[in-house]
Amino acid sequence: MRSKLYIAMPVLLLMALLTYPVLQIFYEAEENPYSVEIVETSTNSDKSICRWGLCRGKNGSIPEAAQDDTEILLSGGGLYLGDVNENKMYLTFDEGYENGYTEAILDTLKQENVKAIFFITGDYFEKNDAIIRRMLEEGHEVGNHTMRHYSLPELNYEKCENEILELDRLFYNKFGRHMRFLRPPKGEYNSQVLEIANSLNYKCIMWSFAYKDWLTDEQKGADYAFQSVTENFHNGAVLLLHAVSKDNADALASIIQEARKQGYEFGDPEDLA
């Protein structure tokens, strides 16, 4: 009995040591969903789900994503970075619904002469005709964030295609042009989603920086937004900001101005097409 106990104790200790790093990574992921890459299932089949996420770089270094997910994204024609050899960054905004700040964001972009991509949902399209028209008139791109914001990899081919096409057709009928950039809801995609995007002449745009800015009842102030964004500048950055955030709207001008002080410029979305 005593010999069995002596054998069991080292085994239990080894198991605890091996398990600790896994638990540590898990809790880090829960605390900051953009701090580590999370893949829910294997990425080797069309039915699997890749969930985009990054390990942030430091001091201007390029963030890293999981190799398998990056390969699937890039080989499928998508991107998450511009040219990393240029001191150029790109502003993108996700628009699930209007919270009263998009007009202020557009004012700042016009004042600073910066063009951006606004990814809209079907609900946003139906309720914000004047704002979308202003986006287009002022030279911004309006991207497709799908009709109903479903997780695209969870849909079959036909339903996934329809989530993109339905919004595209409505947009074309009203504004006389097709969308050309897609951002999959929740950052979830797989090879089938990318195949469909390519067949519809869409470029799938992920991001190289995002932060927890979408909780409207947990805003932390413009200084927090400024610090969160500016400490993660890097060449070719595709910055994802949520337009529902008051912090982002209030900090945007200072973010753009700080980028220019550091030698960066904001590229035209045309560069990413």
PDB file of C-alpha atoms in Angstrom:
ATOM      1  CA  MET A   1       0.000   0.000   0.000  1.00  0.00           C
ATOM      2  CA  ARG A   2       2.804   2.405   0.987  1.00  0.00           C
ATOM      3  CA  SER A   3       4.759   1.607  -2.230  1.00  0.00           C
ATOM      4  CA  LYS A   4       1.686   2.413  -4.337  1.00  0.00           C
ATOM      5  CA  LEU A   5       1.402   5.754  -2.571  1.00  0.00           C
ATOM      6  CA  TYR A   6       5.068   6.541  -3.293  1.00  0.00           C
ATOM      7  CA  ILE A   7       4.485   5.819  -6.993  1.00  0.00           C
ATOM      8  CA  ALA A   8       1.249   7.806  -7.180  1.00  0.00           C
ATOM      9  CA  MET A   9       2.607  10.994  -5.622  1.00  0.00           C
ATOM     10  CA  PRO A  10       5.228  11.765  -8.331  1.00  0.00           C
ATOM     11  CA  VAL A  11       2.658  10.995 -11.038  1.00  0.00           C
ATOM     12  CA  LEU A  12       0.146  13.416  -9.507  1.00  0.00           C
ATOM     13  CA  LEU A  13       2.835  16.072  -9.141  1.00  0.00           C
ATOM     14  CA  LEU A  14       3.861  15.684 -12.796  1.00  0.00           C
ATOM     15  CA  MET A  15       0.234  15.966 -13.923  1.00  0.00           C
ATOM     16  CA  ALA A  16      -0.214  19.155 -11.896  1.00  0.00           C
ATOM     17  CA  LEU A  17       2.911  20.729 -13.401  1.00  0.00           C
ATOM     18  CA  LEU A  18       1.810  19.874 -16.938  1.00  0.00           C
ATOM     19  CA  THR A  19      -1.704  21.164 -16.372  1.00  0.00           C
ATOM     20  CA  TYR A  20      -0.728  24.512 -14.828  1.00  0.00           C
ATOM     21  CA  PRO A  21       0.434  26.253 -18.054  1.00  0.00           C
ATOM     22  CA  VAL A  22      -2.731  25.158 -19.853  1.00  0.00           C
ATOM     23  CA  LEU A  23      -4.920  26.606 -17.121  1.00  0.00           C
ATOM     24  CA  GLN A  24      -2.850  29.778 -17.113  1.00  0.00           C
ATOM     25  CA  ILE A  25      -3.372  30.263 -20.866  1.00  0.00           C
ATOM     26  CA  PHE A  26      -7.092  29.563 -20.467  1.00  0.00           C
ATOM     27  CA  TYR A  27      -7.548  32.274 -17.869  1.00  0.00           C
ATOM     28  CA  GLU A  28      -5.491  34.743 -19.893  1.00  0.00           C
ATOM     29  CA  ALA A  29      -7.783  34.069 -22.832  1.00  0.00           C
ATOM     30  CA  GLU A  30     -10.878  34.643 -20.722  1.00  0.00           C
ATOM     31  CA  GLU A  31      -9.488  37.896 -19.343  1.00  0.00           C
ATOM     32  CA  ASN A  32      -8.540  39.303 -22.760  1.00  0.00           C
ATOM     33  CA  PRO A  33     -10.065  37.581 -25.804  1.00  0.00           C
ATOM     34  CA  TYR A  34      -7.580  39.317 -28.105  1.00  0.00           C
ATOM     35  CA  SER A  35      -4.462  38.353 -26.159  1.00  0.00           C
ATOM     36  CA  VAL A  36      -4.205  34.781 -27.431  1.00  0.00           C
ATOM     37  CA  GLU A  37      -5.439  32.835 -30.406  1.00  0.00           C
ATOM     38  CA  ILE A  38      -8.351  30.525 -29.635  1.00  0.00           C
ATOM     39  CA  VAL A  39      -9.417  27.686 -31.920  1.00  0.00           C
ATOM     40  CA  GLU A  40     -12.536  25.839 -30.831  1.00  0.00           C
ATOM     41  CA  THR A  41     -12.197  22.887 -33.193  1.00  0.00           C
ATOM     42  CA  SER A  42      -9.732  21.408 -35.641  1.00  0.00           C
ATOM     43  CA  THR A  43      -9.184  23.595 -38.695  1.00  0.00           C
ATOM     44  CA  ASN A  44      -8.684  20.730 -41.117  1.00  0.00           C
ATOM     45  CA  SER A  45     -12.260  20.418 -42.408  1.00  0.00           C
ATOM     46  CA  ASP A  46     -14.811  22.752 -43.952  1.00  0.00           C
ATOM     47  CA  LYS A  47     -17.134  22.262 -40.961  1.00  0.00           C
ATOM     48  CA  SER A  48     -14.546  23.443 -38.429  1.00  0.00           C
ATOM     49  CA  ILE A  49     -14.330  26.945 -36.986  1.00  0.00           C
ATOM     50  CA  CYS A  50     -11.289  29.194 -36.919  1.00  0.00           C
ATOM     51  CA  ARG A  51     -11.702  32.010 -34.432  1.00  0.00           C
ATOM     52  CA  TRP A  52      -9.374  34.890 -35.196  1.00  0.00           C
ATOM     53  CA  GLY A  53      -7.200  36.189 -32.397  1.00  0.00           C
ATOM     54  CA  LEU A  54      -3.665  37.457 -31.880  1.00  0.00           C
ATOM     55  CA  CYS A  55      -0.699  37.607 -29.567  1.00  0.00           C
ATOM     56  CA  ARG A  56       0.045  41.320 -29.515  1.00  0.00           C
ATOM     57  CA  GLY A  57       3.493  42.551 -30.439  1.00  0.00           C
ATOM     58  CA  LYS A  58       5.531  45.048 -28.424  1.00  0.00           C
ATOM     59  CA  ASN A  59       7.354  48.217 -29.434  1.00  0.00           C
ATOM     60  CA  GLY A  60       6.028  48.180 -32.970  1.00  0.00           C
ATOM     61  CA  SER A  61       6.563  44.475 -33.646  1.00  0.00           C
ATOM     62  CA  ILE A  62       4.029  42.592 -35.757  1.00  0.00           C
ATOM     63  CA  PRO A  63       1.361  40.617 -33.815  1.00  0.00           C
ATOM     64  CA  GLU A  64       1.260  36.867 -34.344  1.00  0.00           C
ATOM     65  CA  ALA A  65      -1.670  34.546 -34.928  1.00  0.00           C
ATOM     66  CA  ALA A  66      -1.745  30.756 -34.871  1.00  0.00           C
ATOM     67  CA  GLN A  67       0.086  29.406 -37.909  1.00  0.00           C
ATOM     68  CA  ASP A  68      -2.725  27.108 -39.075  1.00  0.00           C
ATOM     69  CA  ASP A  69      -5.349  29.851 -38.890  1.00  0.00           C
ATOM     70  CA  THR A  70      -3.090  32.336 -40.655  1.00  0.00           C
ATOM     71  CA  GLU A  71      -2.361  29.877 -43.454  1.00  0.00           C
ATOM     72  CA  ILE A  72      -6.065  29.181 -43.963  1.00  0.00           C
ATOM     73  CA  LEU A  73      -6.842  32.907 -44.047  1.00  0.00           C
ATOM     74  CA  LEU A  74      -4.036  33.890 -46.415  1.00  0.00           C
ATOM     75  CA  SER A  75      -4.322  30.887 -48.728  1.00  0.00           C
ATOM     76  CA  GLY A  76      -8.048  31.646 -48.980  1.00  0.00           C
ATOM     77  CA  GLY A  77      -7.346  35.182 -50.179  1.00  0.00           C
ATOM     78  CA  GLY A  78      -7.965  36.975 -46.873  1.00  0.00           C
ATOM     79  CA  LEU A  79      -5.682  39.311 -44.964  1.00  0.00           C
ATOM     80  CA  TYR A  80      -5.125  40.858 -41.557  1.00  0.00           C
ATOM     81  CA  LEU A  81      -2.205  43.150 -42.358  1.00  0.00           C
ATOM     82  CA  GLY A  82      -1.226  45.692 -44.952  1.00  0.00           C
ATOM     83  CA  ASP A  83       2.355  46.012 -46.194  1.00  0.00           C
ATOM     84  CA  VAL A  84       4.579  45.558 -43.137  1.00  0.00           C
ATOM     85  CA  ASN A  85       7.440  47.273 -44.964  1.00  0.00           C
ATOM     86  CA  GLU A  86       5.562  50.583 -44.960  1.00  0.00           C
ATOM     87  CA  ASN A  87       4.755  52.904 -42.046  1.00  0.00           C
ATOM     88  CA  LYS A  88       1.119  52.765 -43.001  1.00  0.00           C
ATOM     89  CA  MET A  89      -1.961  51.676 -41.034  1.00  0.00           C
ATOM     90  CA  TYR A  90      -5.649  51.191 -41.840  1.00  0.00           C
ATOM     91  CA  LEU A  91      -8.724  52.155 -39.850  1.00  0.00           C
ATOM     92  CA  THR A  92     -11.746  49.858 -39.833  1.00  0.00           C
ATOM     93  CA  PHE A  93     -14.959  50.169 -37.821  1.00  0.00           C
ATOM     94  CA  ASP A  94     -17.546  47.491 -37.058  1.00  0.00           C
ATOM     95  CA  GLU A  95     -21.132  48.785 -37.114  1.00  0.00           C
ATOM     96  CA  GLY A  96     -23.575  46.303 -35.600  1.00  0.00           C
ATOM     97  CA  TYR A  97     -25.949  49.083 -34.610  1.00  0.00           C
ATOM     98  CA  GLU A  98     -25.892  52.876 -34.305  1.00  0.00           C
ATOM     99  CA  ASN A  99     -25.125  54.229 -30.847  1.00  0.00           C
ATOM    100  CA  GLY A 100     -24.890  57.897 -31.751  1.00  0.00           C
ATOM    101  CA  TYR A 101     -21.153  58.215 -32.392  1.00  0.00           C
ATOM    102  CA  THR A 102     -20.658  57.470 -36.086  1.00  0.00           C
ATOM    103  CA  GLU A 103     -21.343  61.051 -37.166  1.00  0.00           C
ATOM    104  CA  ALA A 104     -18.624  62.281 -34.785  1.00  0.00           C
ATOM    105  CA  ILE A 105     -16.252  59.631 -36.135  1.00  0.00           C
ATOM    106  CA  LEU A 106     -16.985  60.780 -39.684  1.00  0.00           C
ATOM    107  CA  ASP A 107     -16.405  64.397 -38.662  1.00  0.00           C
ATOM    108  CA  THR A 108     -12.967  63.491 -37.303  1.00  0.00           C
ATOM    109  CA  LEU A 109     -12.021  61.424 -40.350  1.00  0.00           C
ATOM    110  CA  LYS A 110     -12.995  64.303 -42.621  1.00  0.00           C
ATOM    111  CA  GLN A 111     -11.050  66.795 -40.525  1.00  0.00           C
ATOM    112  CA  GLU A 112      -7.952  64.566 -40.507  1.00  0.00           C
ATOM    113  CA  ASN A 113      -8.342  63.487 -44.155  1.00  0.00           C
ATOM    114  CA  VAL A 114      -8.387  59.770 -43.349  1.00  0.00           C
ATOM    115  CA  LYS A 115     -10.396  57.100 -45.178  1.00  0.00           C
ATOM    116  CA  ALA A 116     -11.758  54.026 -43.389  1.00  0.00           C
ATOM    117  CA  ILE A 117     -13.811  50.875 -43.901  1.00  0.00           C
ATOM    118  CA  PHE A 118     -17.142  50.651 -42.064  1.00  0.00           C
ATOM    119  CA  PHE A 119     -18.421  47.070 -41.788  1.00  0.00           C
ATOM    120  CA  ILE A 120     -22.214  47.147 -41.473  1.00  0.00           C
ATOM    121  CA  THR A 121     -24.862  44.530 -40.711  1.00  0.00           C
ATOM    122  CA  GLY A 122     -28.288  44.211 -42.293  1.00  0.00           C
ATOM    123  CA  ASP A 123     -29.882  45.866 -39.283  1.00  0.00           C
ATOM    124  CA  TYR A 124     -27.527  48.824 -39.564  1.00  0.00           C
ATOM    125  CA  PHE A 125     -28.266  49.129 -43.280  1.00  0.00           C
ATOM    126  CA  GLU A 126     -32.014  49.225 -42.720  1.00  0.00           C
ATOM    127  CA  LYS A 127     -31.903  51.954 -40.046  1.00  0.00           C
ATOM    128  CA  ASN A 128     -29.096  54.308 -41.071  1.00  0.00           C
ATOM    129  CA  ASP A 129     -29.535  55.306 -44.688  1.00  0.00           C
ATOM    130  CA  ALA A 130     -28.274  58.879 -44.263  1.00  0.00           C
ATOM    131  CA  ILE A 131     -25.124  57.894 -42.365  1.00  0.00           C
ATOM    132  CA  ILE A 132     -24.207  55.219 -44.906  1.00  0.00           C
ATOM    133  CA  ARG A 133     -24.753  57.674 -47.737  1.00  0.00           C
ATOM    134  CA  ARG A 134     -22.432  60.112 -46.000  1.00  0.00           C
ATOM    135  CA  MET A 135     -19.767  57.392 -45.623  1.00  0.00           C
ATOM    136  CA  LEU A 136     -19.833  56.822 -49.363  1.00  0.00           C
ATOM    137  CA  GLU A 137     -19.944  60.495 -50.319  1.00  0.00           C
ATOM    138  CA  GLU A 138     -16.878  61.197 -48.171  1.00  0.00           C
ATOM    139  CA  GLY A 139     -14.844  58.446 -49.813  1.00  0.00           C
ATOM    140  CA  HIS A 140     -15.035  55.662 -47.254  1.00  0.00           C
ATOM    141  CA  GLU A 141     -15.612  51.984 -47.992  1.00  0.00           C
ATOM    142  CA  VAL A 142     -18.711  50.270 -46.652  1.00  0.00           C
ATOM    143  CA  GLY A 143     -17.967  46.615 -45.979  1.00  0.00           C
ATOM    144  CA  ASN A 144     -20.198  43.591 -45.479  1.00  0.00           C
ATOM    145  CA  HIS A 145     -20.582  42.332 -41.894  1.00  0.00           C
ATOM    146  CA  THR A 146     -23.416  40.065 -43.110  1.00  0.00           C
ATOM    147  CA  MET A 147     -27.173  40.348 -42.972  1.00  0.00           C
ATOM    148  CA  ARG A 148     -27.838  38.853 -39.523  1.00  0.00           C
ATOM    149  CA  HIS A 149     -24.408  38.559 -37.881  1.00  0.00           C
ATOM    150  CA  TYR A 150     -24.515  34.758 -37.728  1.00  0.00           C
ATOM    151  CA  SER A 151     -21.372  32.682 -37.311  1.00  0.00           C
ATOM    152  CA  LEU A 152     -20.707  31.852 -40.964  1.00  0.00           C
ATOM    153  CA  PRO A 153     -18.827  28.543 -40.437  1.00  0.00           C
ATOM    154  CA  GLU A 154     -21.875  27.156 -38.640  1.00  0.00           C
ATOM    155  CA  LEU A 155     -24.009  27.608 -41.770  1.00  0.00           C
ATOM    156  CA  ASN A 156     -24.178  25.365 -44.807  1.00  0.00           C
ATOM    157  CA  TYR A 157     -22.838  26.664 -48.122  1.00  0.00           C
ATOM    158  CA  GLU A 158     -26.129  28.081 -49.378  1.00  0.00           C
ATOM    159  CA  LYS A 159     -27.038  29.868 -46.135  1.00  0.00           C
ATOM    160  CA  CYS A 160     -23.543  31.278 -45.731  1.00  0.00           C
ATOM    161  CA  GLU A 161     -23.594  32.623 -49.274  1.00  0.00           C
ATOM    162  CA  ASN A 162     -27.026  34.148 -48.703  1.00  0.00           C
ATOM    163  CA  GLU A 163     -25.877  35.943 -45.527  1.00  0.00           C
ATOM    164  CA  ILE A 164     -23.383  37.838 -47.671  1.00  0.00           C
ATOM    165  CA  LEU A 165     -25.433  38.196 -50.847  1.00  0.00           C
ATOM    166  CA  GLU A 166     -28.654  39.391 -49.238  1.00  0.00           C
ATOM    167  CA  LEU A 167     -26.980  42.467 -47.769  1.00  0.00           C
ATOM    168  CA  ASP A 168     -24.941  43.030 -50.920  1.00  0.00           C
ATOM    169  CA  ARG A 169     -28.072  43.083 -53.090  1.00  0.00           C
ATOM    170  CA  LEU A 170     -29.876  45.503 -50.794  1.00  0.00           C
ATOM    171  CA  PHE A 171     -26.832  47.748 -50.782  1.00  0.00           C
ATOM    172  CA  TYR A 172     -26.519  47.645 -54.575  1.00  0.00           C
ATOM    173  CA  ASN A 173     -30.212  48.389 -55.110  1.00  0.00           C
ATOM    174  CA  LYS A 174     -29.993  51.482 -52.899  1.00  0.00           C
ATOM    175  CA  PHE A 175     -26.523  52.831 -53.659  1.00  0.00           C
ATOM    176  CA  GLY A 176     -25.734  51.429 -57.107  1.00  0.00           C
ATOM    177  CA  ARG A 177     -22.507  49.693 -56.141  1.00  0.00           C
ATOM    178  CA  HIS A 178     -21.432  46.359 -54.707  1.00  0.00           C
ATOM    179  CA  MET A 179     -19.513  45.902 -51.491  1.00  0.00           C
ATOM    180  CA  ARG A 180     -16.074  44.343 -51.833  1.00  0.00           C
ATOM    181  CA  PHE A 181     -14.789  43.772 -48.290  1.00  0.00           C
ATOM    182  CA  LEU A 182     -16.140  41.116 -45.890  1.00  0.00           C
ATOM    183  CA  ARG A 183     -15.545  40.831 -42.158  1.00  0.00           C
ATOM    184  CA  PRO A 184     -16.979  37.560 -40.810  1.00  0.00           C
ATOM    185  CA  PRO A 185     -19.032  38.069 -37.626  1.00  0.00           C
ATOM    186  CA  LYS A 186     -17.218  37.243 -34.383  1.00  0.00           C
ATOM    187  CA  GLY A 187     -14.008  36.727 -36.366  1.00  0.00           C
ATOM    188  CA  GLU A 188     -15.130  33.170 -37.143  1.00  0.00           C
ATOM    189  CA  TYR A 189     -14.326  31.615 -40.508  1.00  0.00           C
ATOM    190  CA  ASN A 190     -13.111  28.501 -42.276  1.00  0.00           C
ATOM    191  CA  SER A 191     -12.014  27.478 -45.765  1.00  0.00           C
ATOM    192  CA  GLN A 192     -15.621  27.324 -46.997  1.00  0.00           C
ATOM    193  CA  VAL A 193     -16.317  30.912 -45.891  1.00  0.00           C
ATOM    194  CA  LEU A 194     -13.215  32.092 -47.741  1.00  0.00           C
ATOM    195  CA  GLU A 195     -14.163  30.088 -50.826  1.00  0.00           C
ATOM    196  CA  ILE A 196     -17.602  31.720 -50.876  1.00  0.00           C
ATOM    197  CA  ALA A 197     -16.112  35.179 -50.340  1.00  0.00           C
ATOM    198  CA  ASN A 198     -13.767  34.693 -53.285  1.00  0.00           C
ATOM    199  CA  SER A 199     -16.564  33.437 -55.517  1.00  0.00           C
ATOM    200  CA  LEU A 200     -18.492  36.650 -54.778  1.00  0.00           C
ATOM    201  CA  ASN A 201     -15.431  38.858 -55.445  1.00  0.00           C
ATOM    202  CA  TYR A 202     -15.000  39.751 -51.775  1.00  0.00           C
ATOM    203  CA  LYS A 203     -11.763  40.242 -49.870  1.00  0.00           C
ATOM    204  CA  CYS A 204     -11.984  38.892 -46.318  1.00  0.00           C
ATOM    205  CA  ILE A 205     -10.483  41.453 -43.912  1.00  0.00           C
ATOM    206  CA  MET A 206      -9.589  40.464 -40.367  1.00  0.00           C
ATOM    207  CA  TRP A 207      -7.445  42.687 -38.115  1.00  0.00           C
ATOM    208  CA  SER A 208      -4.048  42.970 -36.455  1.00  0.00           C
ATOM    209  CA  PHE A 209      -5.311  44.989 -33.491  1.00  0.00           C
ATOM    210  CA  ALA A 210      -8.546  45.098 -31.503  1.00  0.00           C
ATOM    211  CA  TYR A 211      -9.443  45.619 -27.881  1.00  0.00           C
ATOM    212  CA  LYS A 212     -12.474  45.237 -25.632  1.00  0.00           C
ATOM    213  CA  ASP A 213     -14.259  48.426 -26.667  1.00  0.00           C
ATOM    214  CA  TRP A 214     -17.763  47.235 -27.547  1.00  0.00           C
ATOM    215  CA  LEU A 215     -19.335  47.121 -24.074  1.00  0.00           C
ATOM    216  CA  THR A 216     -21.186  50.430 -23.952  1.00  0.00           C
ATOM    217  CA  ASP A 217     -21.808  50.253 -20.200  1.00  0.00           C
ATOM    218  CA  GLU A 218     -18.120  49.620 -19.458  1.00  0.00           C
ATOM    219  CA  GLN A 219     -16.452  52.534 -21.219  1.00  0.00           C
ATOM    220  CA  LYS A 220     -13.246  53.672 -19.509  1.00  0.00           C
ATOM    221  CA  GLY A 221     -12.624  57.082 -21.028  1.00  0.00           C
ATOM    222  CA  ALA A 222     -10.859  58.571 -24.026  1.00  0.00           C
ATOM    223  CA  ASP A 223      -7.430  58.321 -22.377  1.00  0.00           C
ATOM    224  CA  TYR A 224      -7.848  54.566 -21.991  1.00  0.00           C
ATOM    225  CA  ALA A 225      -8.848  54.201 -25.648  1.00  0.00           C
ATOM    226  CA  PHE A 226      -5.908  56.362 -26.723  1.00  0.00           C
ATOM    227  CA  GLN A 227      -3.439  54.309 -24.693  1.00  0.00           C
ATOM    228  CA  SER A 228      -4.879  50.960 -25.800  1.00  0.00           C
ATOM    229  CA  VAL A 229      -4.593  51.821 -29.480  1.00  0.00           C
ATOM    230  CA  THR A 230      -1.392  53.862 -29.643  1.00  0.00           C
ATOM    231  CA  GLU A 231       0.736  51.390 -27.700  1.00  0.00           C
ATOM    232  CA  ASN A 232      -0.081  48.792 -30.369  1.00  0.00           C
ATOM    233  CA  PHE A 233       0.856  50.720 -33.516  1.00  0.00           C
ATOM    234  CA  HIS A 234       2.848  48.711 -36.069  1.00  0.00           C
ATOM    235  CA  ASN A 235       3.588  48.742 -39.785  1.00  0.00           C
ATOM    236  CA  GLY A 236       0.672  47.523 -41.890  1.00  0.00           C
ATOM    237  CA  ALA A 237      -1.730  47.557 -38.940  1.00  0.00           C
ATOM    238  CA  VAL A 238      -5.399  46.910 -39.627  1.00  0.00           C
ATOM    239  CA  LEU A 239      -7.058  48.500 -36.606  1.00  0.00           C
ATOM    240  CA  LEU A 240     -10.502  47.251 -35.586  1.00  0.00           C
ATOM    241  CA  LEU A 241     -12.557  49.729 -33.563  1.00  0.00           C
ATOM    242  CA  HIS A 242     -16.242  49.498 -32.674  1.00  0.00           C
ATOM    243  CA  ALA A 243     -18.197  52.625 -33.550  1.00  0.00           C
ATOM    244  CA  VAL A 244     -20.589  52.095 -30.621  1.00  0.00           C
ATOM    245  CA  SER A 245     -17.779  53.166 -28.278  1.00  0.00           C
ATOM    246  CA  LYS A 246     -17.879  56.732 -26.976  1.00  0.00           C
ATOM    247  CA  ASP A 247     -14.257  56.324 -25.929  1.00  0.00           C
ATOM    248  CA  ASN A 248     -13.208  55.598 -29.509  1.00  0.00           C
ATOM    249  CA  ALA A 249     -15.138  58.566 -30.887  1.00  0.00           C
ATOM    250  CA  ASP A 250     -13.646  60.912 -28.293  1.00  0.00           C
ATOM    251  CA  ALA A 251     -10.078  59.633 -28.748  1.00  0.00           C
ATOM    252  CA  LEU A 252      -9.998  59.217 -32.522  1.00  0.00           C
ATOM    253  CA  ALA A 253      -8.502  62.598 -33.439  1.00  0.00           C
ATOM    254  CA  SER A 254      -5.707  62.255 -30.888  1.00  0.00           C
ATOM    255  CA  ILE A 255      -5.029  58.671 -32.035  1.00  0.00           C
ATOM    256  CA  ILE A 256      -4.630  59.801 -35.650  1.00  0.00           C
ATOM    257  CA  GLN A 257      -2.452  62.746 -34.656  1.00  0.00           C
ATOM    258  CA  GLU A 258      -0.246  60.568 -32.437  1.00  0.00           C
ATOM    259  CA  ALA A 259       0.204  58.070 -35.275  1.00  0.00           C
ATOM    260  CA  ARG A 260       1.482  60.849 -37.510  1.00  0.00           C
ATOM    261  CA  LYS A 261       3.830  62.085 -34.798  1.00  0.00           C
ATOM    262  CA  GLN A 262       5.309  58.580 -34.702  1.00  0.00           C
ATOM    263  CA  GLY A 263       5.848  58.605 -38.467  1.00  0.00           C
ATOM    264  CA  TYR A 264       2.800  56.585 -39.523  1.00  0.00           C
ATOM    265  CA  GLU A 265       0.212  57.468 -42.126  1.00  0.00           C
ATOM    266  CA  PHE A 266      -3.249  56.016 -42.697  1.00  0.00           C
ATOM    267  CA  GLY A 267      -3.630  54.187 -45.980  1.00  0.00           C
ATOM    268  CA  ASP A 268      -6.565  54.196 -48.355  1.00  0.00           C
ATOM    269  CA  PRO A 269      -8.713  51.039 -48.104  1.00  0.00           C
ATOM    270  CA  GLU A 270      -8.069  50.661 -51.828  1.00  0.00           C
ATOM    271  CA  ASP A 271      -4.623  49.345 -50.856  1.00  0.00           C
ATOM    272  CA  LEU A 272      -6.264  46.271 -49.307  1.00  0.00           C
ATOM    273  CA  ALA A 273      -8.471  45.367 -52.280  1.00  0.00           C
TER     274      ALA A 273
END
